[in-house]
Coordinates of C-alpha atoms in Angstrom, one line a residue:
M10 CA 141.8 146.8 193.5
N11 CA 144.9 146.1 195.6
R12 CA 147.7 148.5 194.5
T13 CA 150.3 147.2 197.0
P14 CA 153.6 146.6 195.3
A15 CA 154.3 142.9 194.6
S16 CA 157.5 143.0 196.7
L17 CA 155.4 144.1 199.8
L18 CA 152.8 141.5 199.1
R19 CA 155.5 138.9 199.1
A20 CA 156.9 140.3 202.3
G21 CA 153.5 140.3 203.9
F22 CA 152.9 136.7 202.9
A23 CA 156.3 135.7 204.5
L24 CA 155.4 137.5 207.7
A25 CA 152.0 135.9 207.8
A26 CA 153.6 132.5 207.3
L27 CA 155.9 133.1 210.2
A28 CA 153.1 134.2 212.4
T29 CA 151.4 130.8 212.0
A30 CA 154.7 128.8 212.0
P31 CA 156.0 127.0 215.2
A32 CA 157.9 129.2 217.6
L33 CA 161.6 129.5 216.8
T34 CA 162.5 128.9 220.4
A35 CA 163.0 125.4 221.7
A36 CA 159.9 123.3 222.3
N37 CA 161.8 121.8 225.2
D38 CA 159.3 118.9 225.1
Y39 CA 161.9 116.1 226.0
T40 CA 160.4 113.5 228.3
L41 CA 161.8 110.7 230.5
G42 CA 161.4 107.2 229.0
P43 CA 160.7 103.9 230.6
D44 CA 164.3 103.4 231.8
S45 CA 163.8 106.4 234.0
Q46 CA 160.6 105.0 235.6
P47 CA 160.5 102.3 238.3
Q48 CA 159.9 98.9 236.8
A49 CA 158.1 96.0 238.3
G50 CA 160.4 93.2 239.5
V51 CA 163.5 95.4 239.3
P52 CA 165.5 95.3 242.5
E53 CA 165.9 98.8 244.0
G54 CA 169.2 100.1 245.4
K55 CA 169.5 102.4 248.3
E56 CA 170.8 105.8 248.9
E57 CA 172.9 107.0 251.9
K58 CA 174.3 110.3 253.0
L59 CA 178.1 110.4 253.3
D60 CA 179.9 112.9 255.5
L61 CA 183.1 114.1 253.7
G62 CA 184.1 116.4 256.6
V63 CA 185.9 119.7 255.9
S64 CA 188.0 119.8 252.8
T65 CA 191.7 120.6 252.9
I66 CA 192.0 120.8 249.1
F67 CA 189.3 123.5 249.0
P68 CA 190.2 124.9 252.5
G69 CA 187.3 125.1 255.0
S70 CA 184.7 124.0 252.5
T71 CA 182.1 121.4 253.0
H72 CA 180.4 119.3 250.3
D73 CA 177.1 117.4 250.6
C74 CA 177.4 113.9 249.3
S75 CA 175.1 110.9 248.8
V76 CA 175.9 107.4 247.6
Y77 CA 173.8 105.0 245.7
I78 CA 174.4 101.3 246.4
P79 CA 172.8 98.9 243.8
A80 CA 170.9 95.9 245.1
Q81 CA 173.4 93.7 243.3
Y82 CA 176.4 95.1 245.1
D83 CA 178.6 92.3 246.6
A84 CA 181.2 93.6 249.1
A85 CA 183.5 90.7 248.0
K86 CA 183.7 92.2 244.5
P87 CA 185.0 95.7 243.6
A88 CA 182.1 97.6 242.1
C89 CA 182.3 100.1 239.3
V90 CA 181.8 103.7 240.3
M91 CA 180.3 106.8 238.6
I92 CA 180.6 110.3 240.2
F93 CA 178.0 113.0 239.5
Q94 CA 178.8 116.7 240.0
D95 CA 175.9 118.8 241.4
G96 CA 174.9 115.5 242.8
G97 CA 171.8 116.6 244.7
G98 CA 169.9 117.0 241.4
Y99 CA 170.9 113.6 240.1
V100 CA 170.2 111.4 243.1
N101 CA 166.5 112.4 243.5
R102 CA 164.3 109.4 242.3
K103 CA 161.5 111.8 241.3
G104 CA 163.6 114.5 239.8
G105 CA 164.7 115.3 236.2
W106 CA 167.5 112.8 236.2
R107 CA 166.6 110.0 238.5
V108 CA 170.0 108.3 238.3
P109 CA 169.2 105.7 241.0
V110 CA 166.1 104.6 239.0
V111 CA 168.1 104.4 235.7
F112 CA 170.9 102.5 237.4
D113 CA 168.4 100.1 238.9
N114 CA 166.9 99.3 235.5
L115 CA 170.2 99.2 233.5
I116 CA 172.0 97.1 236.0
A117 CA 169.1 94.7 236.2
K118 CA 169.1 94.3 232.4
K119 CA 173.0 93.9 232.5
E120 CA 173.3 96.9 230.2
M121 CA 175.8 98.4 232.6
P122 CA 177.9 96.8 235.3
V123 CA 177.2 96.9 239.0
T124 CA 178.0 100.5 239.7
I125 CA 178.0 102.6 242.9
G126 CA 176.9 106.2 242.3
I127 CA 178.5 109.1 244.1
F128 CA 176.6 112.4 244.1
V129 CA 178.7 115.4 245.2
N130 CA 177.6 119.0 245.5
P131 CA 180.0 121.9 245.1
G132 CA 181.7 123.2 248.2
I133 CA 180.5 126.0 250.4
L134 CA 182.6 127.9 252.9
A135 CA 180.2 128.9 255.7
A136 CA 179.8 132.6 256.4
P137 CA 181.5 133.8 259.6
N138 CA 178.3 135.5 260.8
K139 CA 174.6 135.9 259.9
D140 CA 175.2 139.2 258.1
A141 CA 177.6 137.6 255.5
Q142 CA 177.3 135.3 252.6
P143 CA 179.0 132.0 252.4
R144 CA 181.7 131.5 249.7
F145 CA 180.2 129.4 246.9
N146 CA 182.8 127.3 245.3
R147 CA 180.9 126.0 242.3
S148 CA 182.6 128.0 239.5
F149 CA 186.0 127.8 241.2
E150 CA 185.8 124.0 241.6
Y151 CA 184.0 123.2 238.3
D152 CA 184.9 125.7 235.7
G153 CA 188.6 125.9 236.4
L154 CA 191.2 123.8 234.5
G155 CA 194.0 121.9 236.2
D156 CA 194.0 118.9 238.5
R157 CA 192.7 120.4 241.8
Y158 CA 189.2 119.1 241.5
A159 CA 190.4 115.6 240.4
K160 CA 192.7 115.6 243.5
F161 CA 189.6 116.4 245.7
L162 CA 187.8 113.4 244.2
L163 CA 190.8 111.1 244.5
E164 CA 192.1 112.2 247.9
E165 CA 189.0 113.1 249.8
V166 CA 185.8 111.7 248.2
L167 CA 186.8 108.2 247.0
P168 CA 188.8 107.4 250.2
A169 CA 185.6 108.3 252.2
V170 CA 183.6 106.0 250.0
K171 CA 186.1 103.2 250.3
K172 CA 185.8 103.1 254.1
K173 CA 182.3 101.7 253.6
W174 CA 182.1 100.1 250.2
N175 CA 184.4 98.1 247.9
I176 CA 185.0 100.1 244.7
S177 CA 187.4 99.4 241.9
D178 CA 190.6 101.3 241.3
N179 CA 190.6 100.4 237.6
P180 CA 190.1 103.6 235.6
D181 CA 188.0 101.6 233.0
D182 CA 185.6 100.9 235.9
R183 CA 185.1 104.6 236.6
G184 CA 182.7 107.1 235.0
I185 CA 182.1 110.7 235.8
A186 CA 179.3 113.0 234.8
G187 CA 177.9 116.5 235.1
S188 CA 175.8 119.2 233.5
S189 CA 176.8 122.7 232.6
S190 CA 179.8 123.6 234.8
G191 CA 179.5 120.1 236.3
A192 CA 180.1 118.8 232.8
I193 CA 183.4 120.6 232.3
A194 CA 184.4 119.5 235.8
A195 CA 183.8 115.9 234.9
F196 CA 185.7 116.2 231.6
T197 CA 188.6 118.0 233.4
A198 CA 188.9 115.3 236.0
A199 CA 189.2 112.7 233.3
W200 CA 191.5 114.8 231.1
E201 CA 193.9 115.5 234.0
R202 CA 193.7 112.0 235.4
P203 CA 192.9 109.4 232.8
D204 CA 194.6 106.9 235.1
A205 CA 191.5 107.4 237.4
F206 CA 188.5 108.3 235.2
R207 CA 187.7 107.2 231.7
R208 CA 184.0 107.4 230.9
V209 CA 182.6 110.9 230.7
F210 CA 178.9 111.9 230.4
S211 CA 178.7 115.7 229.6
T212 CA 175.4 117.7 229.1
I213 CA 175.2 121.4 228.2
G214 CA 178.9 121.5 229.0
T215 CA 180.5 124.9 229.9
Y216 CA 183.4 124.7 227.5
V217 CA 183.6 128.5 227.2
G218 CA 185.6 131.4 228.5
L219 CA 184.5 131.5 232.2
R220 CA 187.8 130.1 233.6
G221 CA 189.6 129.0 230.5
G222 CA 187.5 126.1 229.3
N223 CA 187.4 127.6 225.8
V224 CA 191.0 126.3 225.2
Y225 CA 190.0 122.6 225.4
P226 CA 189.3 122.1 221.7
T227 CA 192.8 123.4 220.9
L228 CA 194.4 121.3 223.6
I229 CA 192.5 118.2 222.5
R230 CA 193.7 118.6 218.9
K231 CA 197.3 119.0 220.0
T232 CA 197.7 116.6 223.0
E233 CA 198.3 113.0 222.4
P234 CA 195.0 111.1 222.7
K235 CA 194.0 109.8 226.1
P236 CA 192.0 106.6 226.7
L237 CA 188.7 108.4 227.3
R238 CA 185.2 107.7 226.1
V239 CA 183.0 110.8 225.9
F240 CA 179.3 111.4 225.4
L241 CA 178.2 115.0 224.7
Q242 CA 174.7 116.6 224.7
D243 CA 173.6 120.1 224.0
G244 CA 170.8 122.1 222.4
S245 CA 170.8 124.9 219.8
N246 CA 169.0 127.2 222.3
D247 CA 171.7 126.9 224.9
L248 CA 173.3 130.0 226.4
N249 CA 175.0 132.6 224.3
I250 CA 176.4 135.1 226.8
Y251 CA 179.5 137.0 227.9
G252 CA 181.5 133.8 228.4
G253 CA 180.8 132.3 225.0
D254 CA 178.3 130.3 223.0
W255 CA 177.6 126.9 224.7
W256 CA 176.0 125.4 221.6
M257 CA 179.0 126.2 219.3
A258 CA 181.5 125.3 222.1
N259 CA 180.1 121.8 222.5
Q260 CA 180.2 121.2 218.8
E261 CA 183.8 122.4 218.8
M262 CA 184.5 119.9 221.5
E263 CA 183.0 117.0 219.5
R264 CA 184.9 118.0 216.3
A265 CA 188.2 118.2 218.2
L266 CA 187.6 114.8 219.8
I267 CA 186.8 113.3 216.5
F268 CA 189.9 114.9 214.9
S269 CA 192.0 113.3 217.6
G270 CA 190.5 109.9 217.3
Y271 CA 188.5 109.7 220.5
D272 CA 185.6 107.3 221.1
V273 CA 182.9 110.1 221.2
S274 CA 179.2 110.2 220.7
H275 CA 176.6 113.0 221.0
A276 CA 172.9 114.0 221.2
W277 CA 172.2 117.4 219.7
G278 CA 168.8 119.0 220.1
D279 CA 167.0 122.3 220.3
G280 CA 166.8 122.6 224.0
G281 CA 168.1 125.3 226.3
H282 CA 170.4 125.4 229.3
D283 CA 168.6 122.8 231.3
G284 CA 168.6 119.1 231.9
K285 CA 165.5 118.1 230.0
Q286 CA 167.2 116.5 227.0
G287 CA 170.1 115.3 229.1
G288 CA 167.8 113.5 231.4
S289 CA 165.9 111.9 228.5
V290 CA 169.0 110.6 226.7
M291 CA 170.9 109.6 229.8
P292 CA 169.9 105.8 229.7
D293 CA 171.1 105.5 226.2
A294 CA 174.2 107.5 226.9
L295 CA 175.0 105.2 229.8
R296 CA 174.5 102.1 227.7
W297 CA 176.9 103.6 225.1
L298 CA 179.5 104.6 227.7
W299 CA 179.5 101.2 229.4
R300 CA 179.2 99.1 226.2
D301 CA 181.6 96.3 225.8
Y302 CA 182.4 96.5 229.5
G303 CA 185.4 94.4 230.4
Q304 CA 187.3 95.4 227.3
P305 CA 190.0 98.0 228.1
L306 CA 189.5 101.5 226.8
K307 CA 192.2 102.7 224.5
A308 CA 193.5 106.0 223.2
N309 CA 192.6 106.5 219.5
P310 CA 190.9 103.1 219.4
E311 CA 190.2 103.0 215.7
G312 CA 193.4 104.6 214.6
K313 CA 191.6 107.6 213.1
S314 CA 193.5 110.4 214.8
K315 CA 194.5 113.2 212.4
Q316 CA 197.0 114.7 214.7
P317 CA 200.4 115.5 213.2
L318 CA 202.1 113.8 216.1
Q319 CA 200.9 110.5 214.7
E320 CA 203.6 111.0 212.1
W321 CA 206.4 111.7 214.6
V322 CA 205.7 109.5 217.6
D323 CA 205.3 105.8 217.8
T324 CA 202.0 106.0 219.6
A325 CA 201.8 102.2 219.9
Q326 CA 204.4 102.5 222.6
G327 CA 204.0 104.9 225.6
W328 CA 206.7 106.2 228.0
T329 CA 208.9 103.5 229.4
L330 CA 210.9 103.8 232.6
V331 CA 214.7 104.0 232.0
S332 CA 215.9 104.7 235.6
E333 CA 214.5 105.6 239.0
G334 CA 215.5 106.1 242.6
H335 CA 217.3 109.4 242.1
K336 CA 216.7 112.7 243.9
N337 CA 216.5 115.1 240.9
T338 CA 217.3 114.1 237.4
E339 CA 218.4 116.7 234.8
G340 CA 220.4 117.3 231.6
P341 CA 219.8 114.3 229.3
C342 CA 222.2 114.3 226.3
A343 CA 223.6 111.7 223.9
N344 CA 227.2 111.0 222.7
A345 CA 227.9 110.1 219.1
K346 CA 227.0 106.5 219.8
G347 CA 223.5 107.4 221.2
E348 CA 224.4 106.6 224.8
V349 CA 222.4 109.0 227.0
F350 CA 223.9 110.7 230.1
F351 CA 221.9 112.5 232.8
T352 CA 222.6 114.2 236.1
D353 CA 221.4 113.6 239.6
G354 CA 222.6 116.9 241.2
P355 CA 221.7 116.3 244.9
N356 CA 223.5 112.9 244.7
Q357 CA 226.5 114.5 243.0
R358 CA 226.4 112.0 240.1
I359 CA 226.3 111.8 236.3
H360 CA 224.8 108.5 235.0
K361 CA 225.1 106.8 231.7
V362 CA 222.4 104.8 229.9
G363 CA 224.1 102.2 227.6
L364 CA 222.6 101.1 224.3
D365 CA 221.6 97.9 226.1
G366 CA 219.6 100.0 228.6
K367 CA 221.9 99.4 231.5
V368 CA 222.4 102.4 233.8
T369 CA 225.8 103.0 235.3
V370 CA 227.6 105.9 237.2
F371 CA 229.8 107.9 234.8
A372 CA 231.1 110.5 237.3
E373 CA 230.7 111.3 241.0
N374 CA 231.4 114.3 243.2
T375 CA 230.2 116.5 240.3
G376 CA 229.6 119.6 242.3
G377 CA 225.8 119.4 241.6
A378 CA 226.1 119.1 237.9
D379 CA 223.0 120.3 236.1
G380 CA 222.9 120.9 232.3
L381 CA 224.9 118.6 230.0
M382 CA 225.8 118.6 226.4
F383 CA 228.4 116.7 224.3
G384 CA 230.9 118.7 222.2
P385 CA 232.5 117.9 218.9
D386 CA 235.6 116.8 220.7
G387 CA 233.7 114.0 222.4
R388 CA 233.8 115.5 225.8
L389 CA 230.8 116.0 228.0
Y390 CA 230.3 119.6 229.0
A391 CA 228.4 120.4 232.2
T392 CA 227.3 123.3 234.4
N393 CA 227.4 122.9 238.1
Q394 CA 226.7 124.6 241.5
K395 CA 230.4 125.5 241.8
K396 CA 229.9 128.2 239.2
T397 CA 232.1 126.5 236.7
I398 CA 231.7 125.0 233.3
V399 CA 233.6 121.7 233.1
A400 CA 234.3 119.2 230.3
Y401 CA 234.6 115.4 231.2
D402 CA 236.7 113.1 229.1
E403 CA 235.7 109.5 228.4
A404 CA 237.1 108.4 231.7
G405 CA 234.9 110.9 233.6
A406 CA 237.8 113.2 234.5
P407 CA 236.7 116.9 234.5
A408 CA 238.6 120.0 233.3
V409 CA 237.4 123.5 234.0
I410 CA 236.9 125.6 230.9
A411 CA 235.2 128.7 232.4
D412 CA 234.2 130.0 235.8
G413 CA 232.7 132.9 237.7
F414 CA 229.0 132.5 236.8
A415 CA 226.2 130.2 237.8
G416 CA 225.3 128.4 234.6
N417 CA 222.0 126.6 234.4
D418 CA 221.9 124.9 230.9
L419 CA 224.3 124.9 228.0
C420 CA 224.7 124.1 224.3
V421 CA 227.9 123.3 222.5
T422 CA 228.3 124.3 218.8
N423 CA 229.9 122.2 216.1
S424 CA 232.9 124.6 216.2
G425 CA 233.4 124.1 219.9
G426 CA 231.8 127.3 221.3
V427 CA 229.5 127.0 224.3
Y428 CA 226.3 129.0 225.0
V429 CA 225.3 129.0 228.7
T430 CA 222.2 130.4 230.4
E431 CA 222.4 132.0 233.8
F432 CA 219.0 131.8 235.3
N433 CA 219.3 134.4 238.1
T434 CA 221.0 137.2 236.2
K435 CA 218.9 137.1 233.0
T436 CA 222.0 136.4 231.1
V437 CA 223.2 134.3 228.1
W438 CA 226.9 133.7 227.9
F439 CA 229.1 132.6 225.1
I440 CA 232.5 130.9 225.5
P441 CA 234.4 130.7 222.2
K442 CA 236.6 127.6 221.8
G443 CA 239.8 128.4 223.7
G444 CA 238.6 131.9 224.4
E445 CA 237.1 134.0 227.3
K446 CA 233.5 134.0 228.2
R447 CA 231.4 137.0 227.3
V448 CA 227.8 138.1 227.6
V449 CA 225.7 137.8 224.4
D450 CA 222.3 138.7 225.8
V451 CA 220.6 140.1 228.9
G452 CA 217.0 140.6 229.6
I453 CA 215.1 137.3 229.3
E454 CA 213.3 136.9 232.7
K455 CA 214.6 133.4 233.5
P456 CA 216.7 132.0 230.7
N457 CA 216.9 128.3 231.0
G458 CA 217.0 125.6 228.3
V459 CA 219.2 126.5 225.3
V460 CA 219.6 124.7 221.9
L461 CA 220.7 125.4 218.3
S462 CA 218.7 124.9 215.2
P463 CA 220.0 122.0 213.0
D464 CA 221.7 124.5 210.6
Q465 CA 223.2 126.2 213.7
T466 CA 222.1 129.7 212.5
L467 CA 219.5 130.2 215.2
L468 CA 219.8 129.8 219.0
Y469 CA 216.7 129.1 221.0
V470 CA 216.4 130.1 224.7
A471 CA 213.5 129.0 227.0
D472 CA 212.1 131.5 229.5
T473 CA 210.9 129.4 232.4
P474 CA 208.1 131.7 233.8
G475 CA 207.1 132.9 230.4
Q476 CA 205.0 131.8 227.4
F477 CA 207.7 132.0 224.8
V478 CA 210.9 130.4 223.7
Y479 CA 213.2 133.2 222.3
S480 CA 214.9 132.9 219.0
F481 CA 218.2 134.6 218.1
Q482 CA 220.2 134.7 214.9
V483 CA 223.8 133.5 215.5
Q484 CA 226.5 135.7 214.1
A485 CA 229.9 134.5 212.8
D486 CA 231.7 135.5 216.0
G487 CA 229.1 133.8 218.2
S488 CA 227.3 136.9 219.1
L489 CA 223.5 137.0 219.0
K490 CA 221.1 139.4 217.1
Y491 CA 217.4 139.9 216.4
R492 CA 215.9 138.4 219.6
Q493 CA 212.2 137.5 219.2
P494 CA 209.7 135.9 221.6
Y495 CA 209.2 133.3 218.9
F496 CA 207.8 129.9 220.0
H497 CA 204.4 130.3 221.6
L498 CA 203.8 127.7 224.3
H499 CA 200.7 126.6 226.1
L500 CA 200.4 127.4 229.7
P501 CA 198.9 125.3 232.5
A502 CA 195.7 126.5 234.2
A503 CA 197.7 128.1 237.0
G504 CA 201.3 129.0 237.2
T505 CA 204.0 129.3 234.5
S506 CA 205.0 127.3 231.5
R507 CA 208.0 126.0 233.4
A508 CA 209.8 125.8 230.1
D509 CA 213.1 124.1 230.7
G510 CA 215.4 121.8 228.6
M511 CA 215.0 121.5 224.9
A512 CA 216.0 119.4 221.9
V513 CA 215.5 119.6 218.1
D514 CA 215.0 116.9 215.5
K515 CA 216.5 116.8 212.0
D516 CA 213.4 118.4 210.5
G517 CA 213.9 121.5 212.6
R518 CA 211.1 120.9 215.2
L519 CA 211.7 122.1 218.7
Y520 CA 210.9 119.9 221.7
V521 CA 210.3 121.8 225.0
A522 CA 210.0 120.3 228.5
T523 CA 207.1 122.2 230.1
A524 CA 204.6 121.9 232.9
L525 CA 202.1 120.4 230.4
G526 CA 204.5 117.8 229.0
V527 CA 206.8 117.9 225.9
Q528 CA 205.5 120.7 223.6
I529 CA 206.5 120.1 220.0
C530 CA 206.8 123.2 217.9
D531 CA 207.3 123.6 214.2
Q532 CA 209.9 125.9 212.8
P533 CA 207.5 128.9 212.5
G534 CA 207.1 128.8 216.3
R535 CA 203.7 127.1 216.7
V536 CA 203.0 124.2 219.1
N537 CA 201.8 121.3 216.9
A538 CA 201.6 118.6 219.5
I539 CA 201.9 117.9 223.2
L540 CA 203.2 114.7 224.7
P541 CA 201.7 114.4 228.3
K542 CA 204.1 113.9 231.1
P543 CA 204.9 110.3 232.1
Q544 CA 204.3 111.1 235.8
A545 CA 203.0 114.0 237.9
S546 CA 206.4 115.6 238.7
H547 CA 207.5 118.3 236.3
L548 CA 209.8 117.7 233.3
S549 CA 213.2 119.2 233.6
N550 CA 214.7 118.3 230.3
V551 CA 214.4 116.4 227.0
D552 CA 216.8 115.0 224.3
F553 CA 217.1 112.4 221.7
G554 CA 219.3 109.3 222.1
G555 CA 219.5 105.6 221.2
A556 CA 221.5 103.9 218.5
N557 CA 219.4 105.6 215.8
F558 CA 218.7 108.8 217.7
D559 CA 215.0 107.9 217.5
E560 CA 214.3 107.7 221.2
L561 CA 213.1 110.7 223.1
Y562 CA 214.4 110.9 226.7
V563 CA 212.9 113.0 229.5
T564 CA 214.1 113.7 233.0
A565 CA 211.2 113.9 235.5
G566 CA 211.9 114.3 239.2
D567 CA 213.3 111.0 240.5
K568 CA 213.1 109.2 237.2
V569 CA 214.1 109.1 233.6
F570 CA 211.7 107.9 230.8
K571 CA 211.9 107.4 227.1
R572 CA 209.6 107.1 224.1
K573 CA 210.1 105.6 220.6
M574 CA 209.9 108.2 217.9
K575 CA 209.4 108.1 214.1
V576 CA 211.8 111.0 213.6
K577 CA 215.5 111.4 214.5
G578 CA 217.1 113.9 216.8
Y579 CA 219.9 116.3 215.9
R580 CA 223.0 116.9 218.1
S581 CA 224.7 120.3 217.9
A582 CA 228.1 118.6 218.2
D583 CA 227.5 117.2 214.6
A584 CA 227.9 119.1 211.3
P585 CA 225.2 121.7 210.6
A586 CA 222.3 120.4 208.5
M587 CA 219.7 122.5 206.8
P588 CA 216.2 121.3 207.7
P589 CA 213.4 121.3 205.0
K590 CA 211.4 124.5 204.5
P591 CA 208.5 124.5 206.8
H592 CA 204.8 125.1 206.0
L593 CA 204.3 128.7 206.8

């Protein structure tokens, strides 16, 4: 008679069942389908080695490169192009990917356009002697964020290809692919340069904390959607190590892309950190990526983005050029009519943008005017390189109101007081109306942009090298109290935030010109959205203008741009206005 307790019997039965059940690890039984096999009657392309020489973007490094040229290639017609990272594994016709075979078959069936394949291996810096190791660049080139790798492709790889073959410059005609670290490299190149790459094939992507890739889901949710089409693949038995959980990270990427309205698809499985499932699904992934070829790819194509910026920005209209041909633009600000003024310090000018869009010179010989802001008296206040603060009347005639310090940016209150940041001395000054300047704060590393909240009880000061915009409470006499590193900004992959000029809207949101673009913060200090820069040069300042104050102006190097908004800006020269209580 069995006297084993019933609970143990049940446990024993469960263990026995597990012993006879399929293994919990991945079967990893993915196989290559017919599109990955040579087919009778299908014209075969050819592969050639391409010498890229020694890189200057990755100094001293060399990269092996091969190029696939389809049989249907016609030198008179620009071909599409697709770049594969870790290219040596993809170009092998008998390997696990067999890209040339797949391209042969899909191009022959017109399921993808005539496409030249470029297969690039990561860089290696040769060892100086036989007793030393080379420097292996794979993680540095692939896992890191920023535009360095995209520059390598655009300035070194594609020009070398163009010397021999006719390839398209249309970003809709360019795909980019990779596996593991090669996958994040592919995505990063498209993310940084959607004007160059728009179709991304990513398998077992390394969107984890090796070199900062774990921030992508957050950046995708906050940054205005880009015209990318993305296919993701991963398996539930992918890596889970010190840098993160690949399986969860890839699903986070997909959810973020869906949230932001991207054209995204996926193939999830139970595989590990290998190319078996990726190779098996690649033909279908390529069909999906190249579907409807000839139709331009669009950002948020179905209008399903859930980003809050959709409520604030007219996303149907991008940045439009306002003015160009300057040396260095700065200080945009609007008068009561909504006409926008900006400086070109090296050319000693202040320009005015009329409501009709016409740009004229407002003042010359400005002493290198920098920050600008209108006061309640209708005068245009400016800092300059002569270490004075001046106020221009409507005719452009200046009058000095303070001197003796090198002001960078400034803000004028409704009562006529002026706050000025002095970059090199870590100082914030206050000039009361008709009074003497005095120091109201010292200690922020590089105080730069300065602006008031709509109710004029809080002063915000940007710290250019830092991650925060500081918040002060303004006292009745203009002094400042209760400094906090309050608004938490996103940083670029390398370098500083470059937080500079700022503006606020009537709902109390803060707009900060940064290295990543215009970061839009809510009142509690959180970045809710990022508007990418209109061009590569950094943004120096931002403000609202236009007849309805619903146009956002930015100064960027030699140009000025604007965007149509769904919200209205607030001028500190106007009466204080309490914004609504924010969601906390």
